[in-house]
PDB file of C-alpha atoms in Angstrom:
ATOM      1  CA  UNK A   1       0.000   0.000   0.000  1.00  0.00           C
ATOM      2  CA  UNK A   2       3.139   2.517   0.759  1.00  0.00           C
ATOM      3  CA  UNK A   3       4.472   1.899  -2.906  1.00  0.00           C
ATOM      4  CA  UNK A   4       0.788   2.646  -4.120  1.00  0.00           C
ATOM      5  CA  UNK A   5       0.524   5.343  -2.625  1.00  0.00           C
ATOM      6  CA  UNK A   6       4.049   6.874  -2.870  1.00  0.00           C
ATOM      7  CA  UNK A   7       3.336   6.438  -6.767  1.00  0.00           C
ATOM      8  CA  UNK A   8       0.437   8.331  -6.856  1.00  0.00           C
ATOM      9  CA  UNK A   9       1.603  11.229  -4.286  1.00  0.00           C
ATOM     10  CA  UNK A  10       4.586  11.318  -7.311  1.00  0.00           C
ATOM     11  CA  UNK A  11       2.182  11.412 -10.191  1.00  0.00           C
ATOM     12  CA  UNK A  12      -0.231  14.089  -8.738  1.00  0.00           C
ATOM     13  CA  UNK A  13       2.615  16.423  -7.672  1.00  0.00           C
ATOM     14  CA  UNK A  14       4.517  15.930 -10.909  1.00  0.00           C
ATOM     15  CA  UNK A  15       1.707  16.688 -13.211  1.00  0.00           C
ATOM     16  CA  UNK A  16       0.921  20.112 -11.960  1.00  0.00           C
ATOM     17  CA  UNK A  17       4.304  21.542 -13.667  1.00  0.00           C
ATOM     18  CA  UNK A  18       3.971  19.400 -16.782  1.00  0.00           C
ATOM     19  CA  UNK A  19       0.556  19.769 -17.824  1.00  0.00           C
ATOM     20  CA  UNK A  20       1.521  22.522 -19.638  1.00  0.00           C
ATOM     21  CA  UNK A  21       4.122  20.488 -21.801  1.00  0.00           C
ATOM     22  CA  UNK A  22       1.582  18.012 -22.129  1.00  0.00           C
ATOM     23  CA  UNK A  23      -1.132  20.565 -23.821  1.00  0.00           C
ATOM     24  CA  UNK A  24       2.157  21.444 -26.054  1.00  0.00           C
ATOM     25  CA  UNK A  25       2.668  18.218 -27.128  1.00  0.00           C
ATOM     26  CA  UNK A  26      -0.925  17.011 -27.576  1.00  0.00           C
ATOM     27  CA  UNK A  27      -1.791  19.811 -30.059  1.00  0.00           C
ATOM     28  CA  UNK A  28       1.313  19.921 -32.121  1.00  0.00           C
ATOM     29  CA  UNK A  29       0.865  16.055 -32.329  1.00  0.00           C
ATOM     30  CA  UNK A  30      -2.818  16.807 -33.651  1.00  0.00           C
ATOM     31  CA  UNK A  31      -2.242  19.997 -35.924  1.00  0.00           C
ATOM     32  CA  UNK A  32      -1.657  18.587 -39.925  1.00  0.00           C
ATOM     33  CA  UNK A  33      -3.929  15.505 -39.494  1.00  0.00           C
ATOM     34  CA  UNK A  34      -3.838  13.415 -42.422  1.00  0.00           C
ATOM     35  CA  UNK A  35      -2.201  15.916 -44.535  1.00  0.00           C
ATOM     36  CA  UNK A  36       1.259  15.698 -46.490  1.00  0.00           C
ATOM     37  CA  UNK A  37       3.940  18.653 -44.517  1.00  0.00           C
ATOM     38  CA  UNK A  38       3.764  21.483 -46.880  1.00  0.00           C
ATOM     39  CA  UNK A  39      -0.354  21.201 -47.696  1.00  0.00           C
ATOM     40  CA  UNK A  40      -1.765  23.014 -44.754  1.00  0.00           C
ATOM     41  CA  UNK A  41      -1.124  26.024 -42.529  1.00  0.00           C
ATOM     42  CA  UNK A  42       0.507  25.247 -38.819  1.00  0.00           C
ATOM     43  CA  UNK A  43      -1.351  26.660 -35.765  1.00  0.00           C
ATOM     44  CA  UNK A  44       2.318  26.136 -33.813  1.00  0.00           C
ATOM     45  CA  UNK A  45       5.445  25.473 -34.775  1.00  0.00           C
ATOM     46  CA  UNK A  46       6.742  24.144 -31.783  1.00  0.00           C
ATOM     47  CA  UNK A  47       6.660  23.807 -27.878  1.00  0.00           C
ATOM     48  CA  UNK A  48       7.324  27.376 -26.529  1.00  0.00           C
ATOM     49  CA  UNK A  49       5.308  29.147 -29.724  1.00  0.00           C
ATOM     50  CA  UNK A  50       2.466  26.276 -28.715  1.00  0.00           C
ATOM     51  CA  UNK A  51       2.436  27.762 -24.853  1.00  0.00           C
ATOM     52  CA  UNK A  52       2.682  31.200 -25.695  1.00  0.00           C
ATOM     53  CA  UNK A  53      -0.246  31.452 -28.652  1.00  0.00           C
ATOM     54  CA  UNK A  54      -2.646  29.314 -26.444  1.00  0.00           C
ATOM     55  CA  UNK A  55      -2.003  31.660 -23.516  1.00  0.00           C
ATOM     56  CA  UNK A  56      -2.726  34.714 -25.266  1.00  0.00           C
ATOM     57  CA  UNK A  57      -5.508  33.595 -27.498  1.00  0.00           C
ATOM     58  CA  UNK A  58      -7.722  31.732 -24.781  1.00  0.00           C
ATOM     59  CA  UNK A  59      -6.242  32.861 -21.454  1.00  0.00           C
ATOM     60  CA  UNK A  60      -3.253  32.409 -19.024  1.00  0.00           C
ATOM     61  CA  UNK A  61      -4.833  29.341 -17.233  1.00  0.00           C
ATOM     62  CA  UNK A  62      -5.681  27.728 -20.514  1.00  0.00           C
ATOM     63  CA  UNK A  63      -2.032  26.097 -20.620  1.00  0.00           C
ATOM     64  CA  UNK A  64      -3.410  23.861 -17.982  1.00  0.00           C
ATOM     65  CA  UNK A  65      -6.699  22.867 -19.828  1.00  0.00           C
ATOM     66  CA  UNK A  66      -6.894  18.927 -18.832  1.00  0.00           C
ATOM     67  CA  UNK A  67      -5.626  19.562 -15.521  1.00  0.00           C
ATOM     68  CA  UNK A  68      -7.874  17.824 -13.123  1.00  0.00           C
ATOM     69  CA  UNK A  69      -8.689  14.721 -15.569  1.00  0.00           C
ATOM     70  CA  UNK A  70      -5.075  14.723 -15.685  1.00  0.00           C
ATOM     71  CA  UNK A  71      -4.370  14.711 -12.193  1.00  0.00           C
ATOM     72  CA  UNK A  72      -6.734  11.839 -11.842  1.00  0.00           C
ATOM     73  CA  UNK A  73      -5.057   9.843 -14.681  1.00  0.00           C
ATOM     74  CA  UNK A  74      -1.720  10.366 -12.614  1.00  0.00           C
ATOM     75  CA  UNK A  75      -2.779   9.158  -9.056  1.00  0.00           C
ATOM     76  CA  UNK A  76      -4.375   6.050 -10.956  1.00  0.00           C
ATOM     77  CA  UNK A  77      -2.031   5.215 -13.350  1.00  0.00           C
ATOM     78  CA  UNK A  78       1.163   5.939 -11.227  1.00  0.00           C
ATOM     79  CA  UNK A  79      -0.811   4.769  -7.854  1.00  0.00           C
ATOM     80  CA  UNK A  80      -0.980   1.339  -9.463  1.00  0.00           C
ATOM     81  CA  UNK A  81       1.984   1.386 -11.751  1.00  0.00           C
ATOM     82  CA  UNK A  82       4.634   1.961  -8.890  1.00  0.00           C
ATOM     83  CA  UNK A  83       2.701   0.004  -6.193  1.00  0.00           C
ATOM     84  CA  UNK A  84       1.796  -3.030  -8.847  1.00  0.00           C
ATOM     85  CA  UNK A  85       5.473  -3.210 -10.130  1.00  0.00           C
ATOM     86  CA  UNK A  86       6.997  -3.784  -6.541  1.00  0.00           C
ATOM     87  CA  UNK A  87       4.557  -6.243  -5.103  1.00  0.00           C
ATOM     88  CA  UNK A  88       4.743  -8.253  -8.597  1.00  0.00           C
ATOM     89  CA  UNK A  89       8.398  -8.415  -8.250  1.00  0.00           C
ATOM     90  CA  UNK A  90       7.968  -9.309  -4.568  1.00  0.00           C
ATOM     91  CA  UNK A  91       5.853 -12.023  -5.437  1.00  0.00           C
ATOM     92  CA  UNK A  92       7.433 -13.180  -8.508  1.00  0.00           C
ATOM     93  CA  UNK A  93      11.077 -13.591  -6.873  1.00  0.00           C
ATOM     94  CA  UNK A  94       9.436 -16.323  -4.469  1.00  0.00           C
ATOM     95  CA  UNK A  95       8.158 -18.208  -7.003  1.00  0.00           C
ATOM     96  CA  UNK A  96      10.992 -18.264  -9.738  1.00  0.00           C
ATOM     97  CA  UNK A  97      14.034 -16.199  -7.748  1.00  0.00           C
ATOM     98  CA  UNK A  98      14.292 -13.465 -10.399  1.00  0.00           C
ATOM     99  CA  UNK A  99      17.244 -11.580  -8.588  1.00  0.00           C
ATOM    100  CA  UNK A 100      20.698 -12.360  -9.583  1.00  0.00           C
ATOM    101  CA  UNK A 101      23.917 -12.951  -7.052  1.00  0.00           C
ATOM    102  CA  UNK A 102      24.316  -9.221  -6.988  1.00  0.00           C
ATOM    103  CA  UNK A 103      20.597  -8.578  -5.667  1.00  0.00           C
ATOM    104  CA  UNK A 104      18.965  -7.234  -8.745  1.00  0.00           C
ATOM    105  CA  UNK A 105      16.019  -8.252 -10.715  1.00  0.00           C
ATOM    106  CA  UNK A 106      17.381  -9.954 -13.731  1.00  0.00           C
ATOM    107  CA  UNK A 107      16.976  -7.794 -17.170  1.00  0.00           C
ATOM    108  CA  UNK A 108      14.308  -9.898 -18.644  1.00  0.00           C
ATOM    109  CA  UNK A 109      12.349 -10.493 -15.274  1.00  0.00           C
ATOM    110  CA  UNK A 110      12.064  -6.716 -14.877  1.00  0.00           C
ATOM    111  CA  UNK A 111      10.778  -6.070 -18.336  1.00  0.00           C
ATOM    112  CA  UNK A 112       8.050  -8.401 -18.200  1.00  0.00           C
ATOM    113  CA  UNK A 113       7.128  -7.505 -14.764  1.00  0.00           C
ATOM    114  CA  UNK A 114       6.874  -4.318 -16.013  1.00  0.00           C
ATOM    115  CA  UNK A 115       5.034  -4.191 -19.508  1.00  0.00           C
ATOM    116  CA  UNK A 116       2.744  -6.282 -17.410  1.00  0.00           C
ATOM    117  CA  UNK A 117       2.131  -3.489 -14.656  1.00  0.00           C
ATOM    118  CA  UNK A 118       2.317  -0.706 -17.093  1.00  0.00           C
ATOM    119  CA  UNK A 119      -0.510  -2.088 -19.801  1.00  0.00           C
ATOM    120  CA  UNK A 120      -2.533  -3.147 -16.125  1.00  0.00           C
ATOM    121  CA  UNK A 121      -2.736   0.516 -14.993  1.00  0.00           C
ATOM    122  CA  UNK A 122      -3.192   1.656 -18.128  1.00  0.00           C
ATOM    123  CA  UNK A 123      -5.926   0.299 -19.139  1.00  0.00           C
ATOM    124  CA  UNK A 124      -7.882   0.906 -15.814  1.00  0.00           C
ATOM    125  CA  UNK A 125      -6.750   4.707 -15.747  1.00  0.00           C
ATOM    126  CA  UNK A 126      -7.610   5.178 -19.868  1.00  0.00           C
ATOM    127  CA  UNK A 127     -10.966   6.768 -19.479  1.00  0.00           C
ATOM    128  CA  UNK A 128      -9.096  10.142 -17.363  1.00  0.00           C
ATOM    129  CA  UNK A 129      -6.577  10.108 -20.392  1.00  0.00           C
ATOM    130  CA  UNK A 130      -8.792   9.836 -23.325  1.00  0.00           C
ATOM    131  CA  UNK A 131     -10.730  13.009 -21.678  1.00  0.00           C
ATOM    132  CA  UNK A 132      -7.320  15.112 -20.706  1.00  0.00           C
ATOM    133  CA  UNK A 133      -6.915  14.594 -24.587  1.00  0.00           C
ATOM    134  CA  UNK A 134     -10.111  16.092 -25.494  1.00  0.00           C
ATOM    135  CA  UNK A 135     -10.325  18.719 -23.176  1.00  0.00           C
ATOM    136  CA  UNK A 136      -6.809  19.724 -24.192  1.00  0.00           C
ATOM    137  CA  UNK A 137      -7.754  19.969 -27.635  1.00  0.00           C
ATOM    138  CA  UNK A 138     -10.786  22.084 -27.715  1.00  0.00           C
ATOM    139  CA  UNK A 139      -9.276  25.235 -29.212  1.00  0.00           C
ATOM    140  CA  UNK A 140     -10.164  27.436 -32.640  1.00  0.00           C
ATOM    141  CA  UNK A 141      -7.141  26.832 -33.487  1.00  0.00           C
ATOM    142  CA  UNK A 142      -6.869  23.362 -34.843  1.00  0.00           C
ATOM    143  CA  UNK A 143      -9.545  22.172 -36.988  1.00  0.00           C
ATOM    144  CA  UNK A 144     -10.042  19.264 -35.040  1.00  0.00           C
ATOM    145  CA  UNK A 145     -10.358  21.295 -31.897  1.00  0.00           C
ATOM    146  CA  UNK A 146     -13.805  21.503 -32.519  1.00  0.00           C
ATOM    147  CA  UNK A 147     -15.345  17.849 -32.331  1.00  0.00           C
ATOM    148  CA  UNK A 148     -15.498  17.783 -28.388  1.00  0.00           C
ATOM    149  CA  UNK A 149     -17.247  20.257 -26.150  1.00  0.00           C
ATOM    150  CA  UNK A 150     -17.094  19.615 -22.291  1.00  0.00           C
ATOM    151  CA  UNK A 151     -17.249  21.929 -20.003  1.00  0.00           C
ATOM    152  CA  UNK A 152     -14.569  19.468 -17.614  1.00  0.00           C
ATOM    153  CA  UNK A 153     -13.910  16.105 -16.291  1.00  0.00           C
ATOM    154  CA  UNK A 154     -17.320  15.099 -14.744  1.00  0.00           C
ATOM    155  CA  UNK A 155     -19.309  16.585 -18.011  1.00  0.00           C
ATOM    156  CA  UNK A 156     -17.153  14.523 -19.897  1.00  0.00           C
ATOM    157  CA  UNK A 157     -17.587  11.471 -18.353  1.00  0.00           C
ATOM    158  CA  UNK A 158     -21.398  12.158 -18.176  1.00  0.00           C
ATOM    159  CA  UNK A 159     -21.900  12.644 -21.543  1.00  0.00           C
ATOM    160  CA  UNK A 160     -19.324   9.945 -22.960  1.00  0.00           C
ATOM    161  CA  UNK A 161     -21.502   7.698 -20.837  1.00  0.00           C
ATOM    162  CA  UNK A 162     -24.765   8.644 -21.900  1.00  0.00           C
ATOM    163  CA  UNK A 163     -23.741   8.533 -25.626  1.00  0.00           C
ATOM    164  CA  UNK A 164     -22.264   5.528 -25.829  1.00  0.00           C
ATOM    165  CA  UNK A 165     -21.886   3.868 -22.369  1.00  0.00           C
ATOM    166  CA  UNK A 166     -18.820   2.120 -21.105  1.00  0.00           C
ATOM    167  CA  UNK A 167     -17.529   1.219 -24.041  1.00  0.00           C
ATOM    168  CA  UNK A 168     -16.944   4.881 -24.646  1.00  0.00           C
ATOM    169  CA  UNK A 169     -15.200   5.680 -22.366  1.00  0.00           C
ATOM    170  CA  UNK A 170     -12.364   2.746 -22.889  1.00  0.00           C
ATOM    171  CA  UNK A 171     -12.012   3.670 -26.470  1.00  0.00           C
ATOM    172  CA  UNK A 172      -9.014   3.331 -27.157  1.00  0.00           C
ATOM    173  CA  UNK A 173      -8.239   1.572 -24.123  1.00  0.00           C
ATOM    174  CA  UNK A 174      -6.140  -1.160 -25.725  1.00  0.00           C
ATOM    175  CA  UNK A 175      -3.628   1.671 -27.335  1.00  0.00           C
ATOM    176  CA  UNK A 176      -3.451   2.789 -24.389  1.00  0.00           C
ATOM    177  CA  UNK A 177      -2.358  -0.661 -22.512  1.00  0.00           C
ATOM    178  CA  UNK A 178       0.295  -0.990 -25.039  1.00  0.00           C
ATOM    179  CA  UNK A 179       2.115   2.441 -25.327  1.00  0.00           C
ATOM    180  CA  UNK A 180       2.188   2.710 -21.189  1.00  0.00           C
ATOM    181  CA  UNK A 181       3.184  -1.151 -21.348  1.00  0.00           C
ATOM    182  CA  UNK A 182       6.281  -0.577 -24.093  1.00  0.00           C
ATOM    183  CA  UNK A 183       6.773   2.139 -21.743  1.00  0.00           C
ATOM    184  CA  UNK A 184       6.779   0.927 -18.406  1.00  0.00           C
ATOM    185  CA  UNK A 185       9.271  -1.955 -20.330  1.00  0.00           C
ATOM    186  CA  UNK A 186      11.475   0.822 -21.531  1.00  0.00           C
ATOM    187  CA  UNK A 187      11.680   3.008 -17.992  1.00  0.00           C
ATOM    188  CA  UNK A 188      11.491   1.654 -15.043  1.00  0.00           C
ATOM    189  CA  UNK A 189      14.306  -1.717 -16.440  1.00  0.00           C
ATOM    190  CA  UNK A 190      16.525   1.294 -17.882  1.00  0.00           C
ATOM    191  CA  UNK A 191      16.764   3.803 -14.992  1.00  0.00           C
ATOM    192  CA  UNK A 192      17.317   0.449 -12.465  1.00  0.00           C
ATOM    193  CA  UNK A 193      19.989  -1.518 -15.216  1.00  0.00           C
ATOM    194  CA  UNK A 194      21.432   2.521 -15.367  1.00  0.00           C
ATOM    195  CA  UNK A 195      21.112   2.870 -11.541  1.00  0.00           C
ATOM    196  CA  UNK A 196      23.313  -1.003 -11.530  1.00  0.00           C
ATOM    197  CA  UNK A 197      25.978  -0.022 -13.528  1.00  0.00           C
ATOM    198  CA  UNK A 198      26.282   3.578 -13.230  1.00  0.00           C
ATOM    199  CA  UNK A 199      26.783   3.583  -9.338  1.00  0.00           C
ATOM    200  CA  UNK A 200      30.490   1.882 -10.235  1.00  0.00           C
ATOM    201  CA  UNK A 201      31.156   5.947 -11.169  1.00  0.00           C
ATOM    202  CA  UNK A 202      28.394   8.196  -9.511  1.00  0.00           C
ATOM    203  CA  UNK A 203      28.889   7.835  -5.668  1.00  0.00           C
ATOM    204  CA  UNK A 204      26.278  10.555  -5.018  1.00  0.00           C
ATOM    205  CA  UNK A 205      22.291   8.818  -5.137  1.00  0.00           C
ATOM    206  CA  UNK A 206      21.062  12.320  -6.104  1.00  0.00           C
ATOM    207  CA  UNK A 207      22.806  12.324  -8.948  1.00  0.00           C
ATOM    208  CA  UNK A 208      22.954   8.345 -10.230  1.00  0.00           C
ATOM    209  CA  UNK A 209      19.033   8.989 -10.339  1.00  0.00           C
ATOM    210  CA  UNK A 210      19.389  12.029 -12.193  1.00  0.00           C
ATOM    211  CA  UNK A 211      21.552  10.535 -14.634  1.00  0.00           C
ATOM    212  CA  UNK A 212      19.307   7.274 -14.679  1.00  0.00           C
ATOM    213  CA  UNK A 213      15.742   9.168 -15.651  1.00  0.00           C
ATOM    214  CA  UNK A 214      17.332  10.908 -18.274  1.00  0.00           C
ATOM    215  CA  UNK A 215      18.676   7.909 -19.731  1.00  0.00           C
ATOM    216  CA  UNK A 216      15.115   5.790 -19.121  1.00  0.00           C
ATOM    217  CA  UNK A 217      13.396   9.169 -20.496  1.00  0.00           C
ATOM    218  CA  UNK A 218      15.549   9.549 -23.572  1.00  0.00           C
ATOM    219  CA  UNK A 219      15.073   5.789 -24.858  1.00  0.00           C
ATOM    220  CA  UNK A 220      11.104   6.576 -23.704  1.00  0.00           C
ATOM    221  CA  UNK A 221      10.996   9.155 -25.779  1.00  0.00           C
ATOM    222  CA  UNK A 222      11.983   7.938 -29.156  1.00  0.00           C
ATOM    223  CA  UNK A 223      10.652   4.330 -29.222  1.00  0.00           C
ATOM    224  CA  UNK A 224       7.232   5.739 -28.146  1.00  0.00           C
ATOM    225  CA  UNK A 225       6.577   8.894 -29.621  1.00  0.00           C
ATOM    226  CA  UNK A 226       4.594   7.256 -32.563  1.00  0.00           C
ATOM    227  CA  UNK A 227       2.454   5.180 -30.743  1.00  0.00           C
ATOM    228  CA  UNK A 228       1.863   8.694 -28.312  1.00  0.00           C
ATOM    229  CA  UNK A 229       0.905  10.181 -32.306  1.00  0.00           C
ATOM    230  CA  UNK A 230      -1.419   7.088 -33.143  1.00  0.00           C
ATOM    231  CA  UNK A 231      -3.070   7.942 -29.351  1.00  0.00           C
ATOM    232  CA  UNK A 232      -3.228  11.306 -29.375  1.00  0.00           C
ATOM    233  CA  UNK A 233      -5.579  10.815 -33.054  1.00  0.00           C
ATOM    234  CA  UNK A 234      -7.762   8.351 -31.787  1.00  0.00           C
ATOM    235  CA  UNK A 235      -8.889   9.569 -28.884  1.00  0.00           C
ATOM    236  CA  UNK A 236      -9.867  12.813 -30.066  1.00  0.00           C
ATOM    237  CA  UNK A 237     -11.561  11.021 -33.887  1.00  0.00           C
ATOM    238  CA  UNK A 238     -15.546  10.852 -33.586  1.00  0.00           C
ATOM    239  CA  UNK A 239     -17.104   7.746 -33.675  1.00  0.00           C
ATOM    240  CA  UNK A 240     -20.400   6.870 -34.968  1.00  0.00           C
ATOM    241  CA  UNK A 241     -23.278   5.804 -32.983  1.00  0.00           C
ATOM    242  CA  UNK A 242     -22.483   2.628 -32.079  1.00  0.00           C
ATOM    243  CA  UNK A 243     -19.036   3.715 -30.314  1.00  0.00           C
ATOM    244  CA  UNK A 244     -16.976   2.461 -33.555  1.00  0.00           C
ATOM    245  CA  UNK A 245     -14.249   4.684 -34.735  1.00  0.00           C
ATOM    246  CA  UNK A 246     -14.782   6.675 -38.041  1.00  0.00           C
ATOM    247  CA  UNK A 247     -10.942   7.346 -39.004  1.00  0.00           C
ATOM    248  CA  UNK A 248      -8.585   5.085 -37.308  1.00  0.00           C
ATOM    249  CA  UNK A 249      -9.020   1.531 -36.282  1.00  0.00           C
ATOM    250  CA  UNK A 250      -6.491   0.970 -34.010  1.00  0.00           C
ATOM    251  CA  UNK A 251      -2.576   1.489 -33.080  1.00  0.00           C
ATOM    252  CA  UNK A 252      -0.852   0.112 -36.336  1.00  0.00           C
ATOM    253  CA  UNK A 253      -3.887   1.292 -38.521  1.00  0.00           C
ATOM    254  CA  UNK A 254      -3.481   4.610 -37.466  1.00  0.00           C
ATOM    255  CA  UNK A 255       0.469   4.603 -37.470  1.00  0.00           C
ATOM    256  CA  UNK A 256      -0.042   3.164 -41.273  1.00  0.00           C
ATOM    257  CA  UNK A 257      -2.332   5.743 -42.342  1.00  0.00           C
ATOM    258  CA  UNK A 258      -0.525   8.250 -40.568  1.00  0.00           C
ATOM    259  CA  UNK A 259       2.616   7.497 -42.508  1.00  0.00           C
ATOM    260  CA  UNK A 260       0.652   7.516 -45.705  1.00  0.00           C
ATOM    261  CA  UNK A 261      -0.440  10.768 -45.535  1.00  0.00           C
ATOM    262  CA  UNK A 262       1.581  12.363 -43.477  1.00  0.00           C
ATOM    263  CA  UNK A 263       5.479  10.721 -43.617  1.00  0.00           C
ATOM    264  CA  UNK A 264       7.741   9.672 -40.953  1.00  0.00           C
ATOM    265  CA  UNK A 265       8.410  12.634 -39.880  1.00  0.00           C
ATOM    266  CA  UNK A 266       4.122  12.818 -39.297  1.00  0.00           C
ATOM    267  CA  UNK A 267       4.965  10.266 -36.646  1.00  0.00           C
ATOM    268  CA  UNK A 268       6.678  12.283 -34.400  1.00  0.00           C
ATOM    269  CA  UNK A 269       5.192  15.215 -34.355  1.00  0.00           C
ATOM    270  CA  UNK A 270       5.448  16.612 -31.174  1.00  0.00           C
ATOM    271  CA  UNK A 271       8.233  14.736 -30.361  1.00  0.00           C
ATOM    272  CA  UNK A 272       9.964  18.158 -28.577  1.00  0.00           C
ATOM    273  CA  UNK A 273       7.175  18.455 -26.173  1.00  0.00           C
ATOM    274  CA  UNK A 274       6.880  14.823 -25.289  1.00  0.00           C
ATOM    275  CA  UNK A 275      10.659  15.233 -23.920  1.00  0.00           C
ATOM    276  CA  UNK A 276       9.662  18.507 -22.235  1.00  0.00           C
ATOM    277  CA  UNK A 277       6.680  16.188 -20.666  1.00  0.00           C
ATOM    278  CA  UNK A 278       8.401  13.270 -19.963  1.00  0.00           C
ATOM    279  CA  UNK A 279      11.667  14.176 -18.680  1.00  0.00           C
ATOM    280  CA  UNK A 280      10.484  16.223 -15.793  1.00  0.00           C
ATOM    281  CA  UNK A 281       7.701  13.832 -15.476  1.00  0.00           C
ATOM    282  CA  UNK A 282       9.978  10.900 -15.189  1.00  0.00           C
ATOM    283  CA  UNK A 283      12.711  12.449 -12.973  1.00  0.00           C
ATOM    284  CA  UNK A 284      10.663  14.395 -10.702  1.00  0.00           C
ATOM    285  CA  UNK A 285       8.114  10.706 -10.474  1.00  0.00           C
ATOM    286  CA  UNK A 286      11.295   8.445  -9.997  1.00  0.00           C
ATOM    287  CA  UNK A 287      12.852  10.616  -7.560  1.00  0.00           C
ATOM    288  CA  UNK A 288      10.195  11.772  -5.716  1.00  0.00           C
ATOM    289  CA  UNK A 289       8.868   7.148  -5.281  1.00  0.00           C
ATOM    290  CA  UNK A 290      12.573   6.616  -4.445  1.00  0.00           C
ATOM    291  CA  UNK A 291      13.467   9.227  -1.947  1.00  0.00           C
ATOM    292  CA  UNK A 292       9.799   8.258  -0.221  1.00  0.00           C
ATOM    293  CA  UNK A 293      10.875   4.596  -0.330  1.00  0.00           C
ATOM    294  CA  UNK A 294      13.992   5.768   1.449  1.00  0.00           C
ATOM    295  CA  UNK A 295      12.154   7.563   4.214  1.00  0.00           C
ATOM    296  CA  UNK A 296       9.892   4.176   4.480  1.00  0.00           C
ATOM    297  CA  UNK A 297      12.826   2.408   4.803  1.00  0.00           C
ATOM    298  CA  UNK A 298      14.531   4.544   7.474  1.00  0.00           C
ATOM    299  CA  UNK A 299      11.510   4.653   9.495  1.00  0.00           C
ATOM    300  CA  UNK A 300      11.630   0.707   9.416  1.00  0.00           C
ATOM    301  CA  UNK A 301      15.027   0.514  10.821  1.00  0.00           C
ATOM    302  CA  UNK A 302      14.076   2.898  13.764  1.00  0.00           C
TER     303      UNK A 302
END
């Protein structure tokens, strides 16, 4: 219960300075749907321009449009994420010893244990996500800013519900599972097999953690960001009636299509503000679950 909660004390704190980045990110990934580079007129043309053109054409506070679905999303996803991953391991290691002589989690173990964690608490946290999405992108600026209107998270959820039940609101669910799952396979095995090795020449546990995120973050970054494209389309695409999408059928459909029309390049759009997002967001999470392990810990000992 400490690690569950520790995670989700780290996801709520960290998501209140990188909303913002997150907004960035979502709407540069969005702007140019479908349409070859060249063919169509960019709202932004990157991170910073992104922050500073929302902020004076719909307010100062609307840089943090998403804010309270996305806190939710956070204490969920990281709630469960942090505190799933350590009592898997826990349990896993008596059944099939999983640590090596050295007293870490062998490579393979950890990855497993946590693409297995990750796509868990995704999938139960989606809903919050798919609405942060939708809330973030309701602008005049994009075309497609226009297809959602709620007023915030509970009109969202009330009116997702009422149009096309529960399976509305996990739309998308399944994308979802799988980029937080190649995720949670990427970061948490990194910043530990980073944390292993790199303590042989960082002596300071401020610093080997620093050092680890940014390497976990960095390999997040680019192996993800076109699933995070394929995501950020279908969750804001209208669906017909019967809760079916109208544009995009799932991950690889979308990333095909996306490619088509749009390049490689189309796939990471928004790359920039997913580091901005994800590097604080993965430091200030890891360090703020490791240094309230630490206290646990301490306070054991006494």
């Amino acid at each position: 219960m400490d690690a569950v909660m520790n995670g989700a004390i780290a996801g709520a704190t960290t998501v209140l300075i990188t909303n913002p980045f997150d907004l960035a990110k979502t709407r540069l990934q969005a702007q140019g749907e479908l349409v070859a580079e060249g063919h169509y007129k960019r709202a932004y043309s990157g991170v910073i321009n992104t922050l500073i053109k929302t902020s004076s054409s719909e307010g100062i506070f609307a840089v943090q449009k998403g804010l309270q679905a996305a806190i939710v999303f956070q204490i969920i996803m990281n709630g469960l994420r942090f505190g799933s991953y350590e009592i898997v391991k826990d349990i896993a290691n008596e059944q099939f010893h999983l640590y090596n002589s050295h007293g870490y989690v062998k490579v393979l173990s950890n990855i497993g244990i946590s693409a297995g964690v990750g796509c868990f608490s995704a999938f139960v946290s989606s809903p919050f996500n798919m609405i942060k999405t939708r809330l973030m992108l309701q602008t005049k600026d994009l075309p497609c800013g226009n297809r959602y209107h709620y007023s915030g998270l509970i009109d969202a959820i009330s009116k997702i519900f009422k149009q096309e039940g529960l399976k509305g609101l996990y739309a998308g669910s399944s994308i979802m599972a799988f980029r937080t799952g190649l995720g949670s396979a990427i970061q948490l095995p990194v910043f530990d097999f980073t944390k292993e090795h790199g303590k042989k020449w960082i002596r300071n546990q401020t610093e080997l953690n620093m050092v680890a995120s940014a390497n976990a973050t960095l390999w997040l970054c680019l192996l993800t960001c076109p699933v995070e494209v394929a995501l950020t389309r279908y969750f804001n695409q209208q669906f017909d009636k019967f809760g079916n999408p109208t544009v995009y059928q799932g991950c690889f459909h979308a990333i095909k299509i996306i490619f088509g029309s749009e390049g490689f390049l189309g796939l990471y759009k928004g790359l920039g503000g997913l580091f901005f997002r994800s590097g604080p967001q993965s430091f200030i999470s890891l360090l703020i679950v490791n240094q309230l392990n630490s206290l646990r810990n301490q306070k054991k000992k006494q």
